[in-house]
Amino acid sequence: MTSLATFWAFVGLVLFLALVVYLKVPGMMAKSLDDRAARITNELAEAKRLRAEAQSLLAEYQSKRKDAEAEAANIVAAAEREAEMLTAEAKQKTEEFVARRTALSEQKIKQAETDAINSVRATAVDIAIAAAESVITAKSDAATQAALFAKAVGDVKTRLN
C-alpha cells in the first residue's frame, strides 16, 4: 500500500509539474520577476535623479541664503553708519543750539547790565538835578534865578542856530 500511495503521489507530482510547464508558469514567474526588476531599476534611477535635483536645489538655496545674509549684513552696516551720522549731526546741532542760547543769554545779560547802568545814571542825574535845584533855590534870590534862566535860554538859542 505504501508503494501504491507513493506511486500515485509521484504521478500527481509529475502531472502537477506538467501542468505548471504547460501553463508556462516558470515563464510568467520569470517575466514577473523581470518586470519587477525593471520597475525597481526605474525607481532607483528616478530616486537618483530626484536626489541629484534635491542636491542642486539645496546648493542653490544655500547660495541664496548666503547672499541674503550678506545683504542683511550690508543693510545692518549701512543702518549703523546712518545712525552714527544722525547721532553726530544731532550732537552738532545740540552744541550749536547750546552755543546760540548761551550767546543769546549773554547778550540779554549785557543788555540788562546796560539798562541797569543807564537806569542808575538816569536816577543819579535826576537826584543831582534835584539836589542842584534845591541848592540853587536855597542860595539864590530872584535876580540870580532870572540871570541863570536868561543864560540858559541864550545857550539853547545859540545851539539851535
PDB file of C-alpha atoms in Angstrom:
ATOM      1  CA  MET A   1       0.000   0.000   0.000  1.00  0.00           C
ATOM      2  CA  THR A   2       2.737   2.331   0.650  1.00  0.00           C
ATOM      3  CA  SER A   3       4.258   1.766  -2.685  1.00  0.00           C
ATOM      4  CA  LEU A   4       0.902   2.380  -4.378  1.00  0.00           C
ATOM      5  CA  ALA A   5       0.452   5.598  -2.437  1.00  0.00           C
ATOM      6  CA  THR A   6       3.956   6.582  -3.326  1.00  0.00           C
ATOM      7  CA  PHE A   7       3.304   5.818  -6.948  1.00  0.00           C
ATOM      8  CA  TRP A   8       0.142   7.965  -7.018  1.00  0.00           C
ATOM      9  CA  ALA A   9       1.939  10.746  -5.190  1.00  0.00           C
ATOM     10  CA  PHE A  10       4.658  10.532  -7.815  1.00  0.00           C
ATOM     11  CA  VAL A  11       2.108  10.571 -10.654  1.00  0.00           C
ATOM     12  CA  GLY A  12       0.348  13.574  -9.033  1.00  0.00           C
ATOM     13  CA  LEU A  13       3.654  15.371  -8.773  1.00  0.00           C
ATOM     14  CA  VAL A  14       4.523  14.679 -12.419  1.00  0.00           C
ATOM     15  CA  LEU A  15       1.050  15.822 -13.517  1.00  0.00           C
ATOM     16  CA  PHE A  16       1.385  18.958 -11.390  1.00  0.00           C
ATOM     17  CA  LEU A  17       4.806  19.722 -12.892  1.00  0.00           C
ATOM     18  CA  ALA A  18       3.476  19.024 -16.405  1.00  0.00           C
ATOM     19  CA  LEU A  19       0.529  21.338 -15.746  1.00  0.00           C
ATOM     20  CA  VAL A  20       2.876  24.036 -14.423  1.00  0.00           C
ATOM     21  CA  VAL A  21       5.081  23.710 -17.556  1.00  0.00           C
ATOM     22  CA  TYR A  22       2.019  23.603 -19.848  1.00  0.00           C
ATOM     23  CA  LEU A  23       0.601  26.766 -18.329  1.00  0.00           C
ATOM     24  CA  LYS A  24       4.040  28.419 -18.666  1.00  0.00           C
ATOM     25  CA  VAL A  25       4.203  29.326 -15.009  1.00  0.00           C
ATOM     26  CA  PRO A  26       8.033  29.486 -14.955  1.00  0.00           C
ATOM     27  CA  GLY A  27       7.934  31.940 -17.912  1.00  0.00           C
ATOM     28  CA  MET A  28       5.273  34.040 -16.193  1.00  0.00           C
ATOM     29  CA  MET A  29       7.268  33.993 -12.973  1.00  0.00           C
ATOM     30  CA  ALA A  30      10.439  34.972 -14.852  1.00  0.00           C
ATOM     31  CA  LYS A  31       8.536  37.720 -16.713  1.00  0.00           C
ATOM     32  CA  SER A  32       7.003  38.956 -13.493  1.00  0.00           C
ATOM     33  CA  LEU A  33      10.400  38.971 -11.801  1.00  0.00           C
ATOM     34  CA  ASP A  34      11.950  40.741 -14.832  1.00  0.00           C
ATOM     35  CA  ASP A  35       9.158  43.354 -14.781  1.00  0.00           C
ATOM     36  CA  ARG A  36       9.626  43.870 -11.080  1.00  0.00           C
ATOM     37  CA  ALA A  37      13.406  44.188 -11.523  1.00  0.00           C
ATOM     38  CA  ALA A  38      12.814  46.754 -14.314  1.00  0.00           C
ATOM     39  CA  ARG A  39      10.395  48.710 -12.071  1.00  0.00           C
ATOM     40  CA  ILE A  40      12.913  48.664  -9.240  1.00  0.00           C
ATOM     41  CA  THR A  41      15.683  49.795 -11.630  1.00  0.00           C
ATOM     42  CA  ASN A  42      13.455  52.615 -12.901  1.00  0.00           C
ATOM     43  CA  GLU A  43      12.562  53.631  -9.345  1.00  0.00           C
ATOM     44  CA  LEU A  44      16.249  53.622  -8.392  1.00  0.00           C
ATOM     45  CA  ALA A  45      17.093  55.769 -11.431  1.00  0.00           C
ATOM     46  CA  GLU A  46      14.226  58.155 -10.552  1.00  0.00           C
ATOM     47  CA  ALA A  47      15.403  58.272  -6.933  1.00  0.00           C
ATOM     48  CA  LYS A  48      18.956  59.106  -8.081  1.00  0.00           C
ATOM     49  CA  ARG A  49      17.612  61.835 -10.392  1.00  0.00           C
ATOM     50  CA  LEU A  50      15.454  63.262  -7.599  1.00  0.00           C
ATOM     51  CA  ARG A  51      18.399  63.136  -5.207  1.00  0.00           C
ATOM     52  CA  ALA A  52      20.619  64.993  -7.690  1.00  0.00           C
ATOM     53  CA  GLU A  53      17.847  67.564  -8.228  1.00  0.00           C
ATOM     54  CA  ALA A  54      17.388  67.952  -4.477  1.00  0.00           C
ATOM     55  CA  GLN A  55      21.138  68.451  -4.023  1.00  0.00           C
ATOM     56  CA  SER A  56      21.212  71.129  -6.729  1.00  0.00           C
ATOM     57  CA  LEU A  57      18.208  72.863  -5.117  1.00  0.00           C
ATOM     58  CA  LEU A  58      19.917  72.643  -1.743  1.00  0.00           C
ATOM     59  CA  ALA A  59      23.092  74.195  -3.155  1.00  0.00           C
ATOM     60  CA  GLU A  60      21.016  76.937  -4.832  1.00  0.00           C
ATOM     61  CA  TYR A  61      19.119  77.720  -1.632  1.00  0.00           C
ATOM     62  CA  GLN A  62      22.320  77.719   0.403  1.00  0.00           C
ATOM     63  CA  SER A  63      23.802  80.192  -2.087  1.00  0.00           C
ATOM     64  CA  LYS A  64      20.661  82.349  -1.870  1.00  0.00           C
ATOM     65  CA  ARG A  65      20.806  82.165   1.944  1.00  0.00           C
ATOM     66  CA  LYS A  66      24.445  83.295   1.924  1.00  0.00           C
ATOM     67  CA  ASP A  67      23.556  86.154  -0.431  1.00  0.00           C
ATOM     68  CA  ALA A  68      20.646  87.137   1.800  1.00  0.00           C
ATOM     69  CA  GLU A  69      22.865  87.024   4.895  1.00  0.00           C
ATOM     70  CA  ALA A  70      25.474  89.200   3.149  1.00  0.00           C
ATOM     71  CA  GLU A  71      22.769  91.654   2.078  1.00  0.00           C
ATOM     72  CA  ALA A  72      21.365  91.717   5.608  1.00  0.00           C
ATOM     73  CA  ALA A  73      24.850  92.387   6.977  1.00  0.00           C
ATOM     74  CA  ASN A  74      25.253  95.237   4.469  1.00  0.00           C
ATOM     75  CA  ILE A  75      21.884  96.670   5.485  1.00  0.00           C
ATOM     76  CA  VAL A  76      22.816  96.466   9.165  1.00  0.00           C
ATOM     77  CA  ALA A  77      26.188  98.121   8.493  1.00  0.00           C
ATOM     78  CA  ALA A  78      24.505 100.888   6.481  1.00  0.00           C
ATOM     79  CA  ALA A  79      21.953 101.402   9.254  1.00  0.00           C
ATOM     80  CA  GLU A  80      24.740 101.611  11.842  1.00  0.00           C
ATOM     81  CA  ARG A  81      26.632 104.156   9.710  1.00  0.00           C
ATOM     82  CA  GLU A  82      23.451 106.185   9.246  1.00  0.00           C
ATOM     83  CA  ALA A  83      22.725 106.032  12.982  1.00  0.00           C
ATOM     84  CA  GLU A  84      26.260 107.234  13.729  1.00  0.00           C
ATOM     85  CA  MET A  85      25.850 110.090  11.232  1.00  0.00           C
ATOM     86  CA  LEU A  86      22.491 111.046  12.718  1.00  0.00           C
ATOM     87  CA  THR A  87      23.970 110.912  16.214  1.00  0.00           C
ATOM     88  CA  ALA A  88      26.898 113.103  15.180  1.00  0.00           C
ATOM     89  CA  GLU A  89      24.556 115.519  13.408  1.00  0.00           C
ATOM     90  CA  ALA A  90      22.241 115.667  16.422  1.00  0.00           C
ATOM     91  CA  LYS A  91      25.230 116.264  18.709  1.00  0.00           C
ATOM     92  CA  GLN A  92      26.488 119.060  16.444  1.00  0.00           C
ATOM     93  CA  LYS A  93      23.042 120.663  16.259  1.00  0.00           C
ATOM     94  CA  THR A  94      22.692 120.397  20.036  1.00  0.00           C
ATOM     95  CA  GLU A  95      26.069 122.039  20.527  1.00  0.00           C
ATOM     96  CA  GLU A  96      25.142 124.803  18.063  1.00  0.00           C
ATOM     97  CA  PHE A  97      21.805 125.285  19.825  1.00  0.00           C
ATOM     98  CA  VAL A  98      23.518 125.495  23.226  1.00  0.00           C
ATOM     99  CA  ALA A  99      26.072 127.954  21.808  1.00  0.00           C
ATOM    100  CA  ARG A 100      23.292 130.131  20.329  1.00  0.00           C
ATOM    101  CA  ARG A 101      21.315 130.011  23.555  1.00  0.00           C
ATOM    102  CA  THR A 102      24.437 130.852  25.565  1.00  0.00           C
ATOM    103  CA  ALA A 103      25.244 133.771  23.260  1.00  0.00           C
ATOM    104  CA  LEU A 104      21.637 134.980  23.466  1.00  0.00           C
ATOM    105  CA  SER A 105      21.694 134.687  27.256  1.00  0.00           C
ATOM    106  CA  GLU A 106      24.987 136.569  27.426  1.00  0.00           C
ATOM    107  CA  GLN A 107      23.551 139.252  25.139  1.00  0.00           C
ATOM    108  CA  LYS A 108      20.459 139.539  27.364  1.00  0.00           C
ATOM    109  CA  ILE A 109      22.683 139.776  30.445  1.00  0.00           C
ATOM    110  CA  LYS A 110      24.772 142.542  28.808  1.00  0.00           C
ATOM    111  CA  GLN A 111      21.584 144.363  27.792  1.00  0.00           C
ATOM    112  CA  ALA A 112      20.242 144.039  31.342  1.00  0.00           C
ATOM    113  CA  GLU A 113      23.559 145.378  32.687  1.00  0.00           C
ATOM    114  CA  THR A 114      23.418 148.288  30.228  1.00  0.00           C
ATOM    115  CA  ASP A 115      19.793 149.005  31.139  1.00  0.00           C
ATOM    116  CA  ALA A 116      20.662 148.848  34.850  1.00  0.00           C
ATOM    117  CA  ILE A 117      23.647 151.205  34.382  1.00  0.00           C
ATOM    118  CA  ASN A 118      21.523 153.610  32.320  1.00  0.00           C
ATOM    119  CA  SER A 119      18.779 153.448  34.915  1.00  0.00           C
ATOM    120  CA  VAL A 120      21.267 154.164  37.720  1.00  0.00           C
ATOM    121  CA  ARG A 121      22.749 157.038  35.678  1.00  0.00           C
ATOM    122  CA  ALA A 122      19.312 158.475  34.942  1.00  0.00           C
ATOM    123  CA  THR A 123      18.392 158.206  38.613  1.00  0.00           C
ATOM    124  CA  ALA A 124      21.730 159.797  39.587  1.00  0.00           C
ATOM    125  CA  VAL A 125      21.149 162.632  37.089  1.00  0.00           C
ATOM    126  CA  ASP A 126      17.625 163.155  38.417  1.00  0.00           C
ATOM    127  CA  ILE A 127      18.950 163.198  42.004  1.00  0.00           C
ATOM    128  CA  ALA A 128      21.775 165.573  41.011  1.00  0.00           C
ATOM    129  CA  ILE A 129      19.341 167.899  39.246  1.00  0.00           C
ATOM    130  CA  ALA A 130      17.000 167.851  42.218  1.00  0.00           C
ATOM    131  CA  ALA A 131      19.910 168.500  44.592  1.00  0.00           C
ATOM    132  CA  ALA A 132      21.250 171.297  42.383  1.00  0.00           C
ATOM    133  CA  GLU A 133      17.797 172.785  42.124  1.00  0.00           C
ATOM    134  CA  SER A 134      17.324 172.706  45.866  1.00  0.00           C
ATOM    135  CA  VAL A 135      20.822 174.150  46.474  1.00  0.00           C
ATOM    136  CA  ILE A 136      20.319 176.869  43.845  1.00  0.00           C
ATOM    137  CA  THR A 137      16.872 177.652  45.191  1.00  0.00           C
ATOM    138  CA  ALA A 138      18.178 177.879  48.705  1.00  0.00           C
ATOM    139  CA  LYS A 139      21.168 180.103  47.859  1.00  0.00           C
ATOM    140  CA  SER A 140      19.881 182.335  45.150  1.00  0.00           C
ATOM    141  CA  ASP A 141      17.495 185.145  45.072  1.00  0.00           C
ATOM    142  CA  ALA A 142      15.096 186.179  42.318  1.00  0.00           C
ATOM    143  CA  ALA A 143      17.678 188.244  40.410  1.00  0.00           C
ATOM    144  CA  THR A 144      20.181 185.382  40.258  1.00  0.00           C
ATOM    145  CA  GLN A 145      17.466 182.979  39.112  1.00  0.00           C
ATOM    146  CA  ALA A 146      16.397 185.369  36.342  1.00  0.00           C
ATOM    147  CA  ALA A 147      20.022 185.724  35.179  1.00  0.00           C
ATOM    148  CA  LEU A 148      20.546 181.928  35.139  1.00  0.00           C
ATOM    149  CA  PHE A 149      17.289 181.466  33.220  1.00  0.00           C
ATOM    150  CA  ALA A 150      18.277 184.077  30.657  1.00  0.00           C
ATOM    151  CA  LYS A 151      21.728 182.487  30.242  1.00  0.00           C
ATOM    152  CA  ALA A 152      20.151 179.003  29.721  1.00  0.00           C
ATOM    153  CA  VAL A 153      17.729 180.381  27.109  1.00  0.00           C
ATOM    154  CA  GLY A 154      20.647 182.065  25.350  1.00  0.00           C
ATOM    155  CA  ASP A 155      22.659 178.820  25.291  1.00  0.00           C
ATOM    156  CA  VAL A 156      19.717 176.984  23.748  1.00  0.00           C
ATOM    157  CA  LYS A 157      19.303 179.664  21.074  1.00  0.00           C
ATOM    158  CA  THR A 158      22.997 179.514  20.114  1.00  0.00           C
ATOM    159  CA  ARG A 159      22.881 175.731  19.813  1.00  0.00           C
ATOM    160  CA  LEU A 160      19.810 175.894  17.577  1.00  0.00           C
ATOM    161  CA  ASN A 161      21.431 178.404  15.217  1.00  0.00           C
TER     162      ASN A 161
END
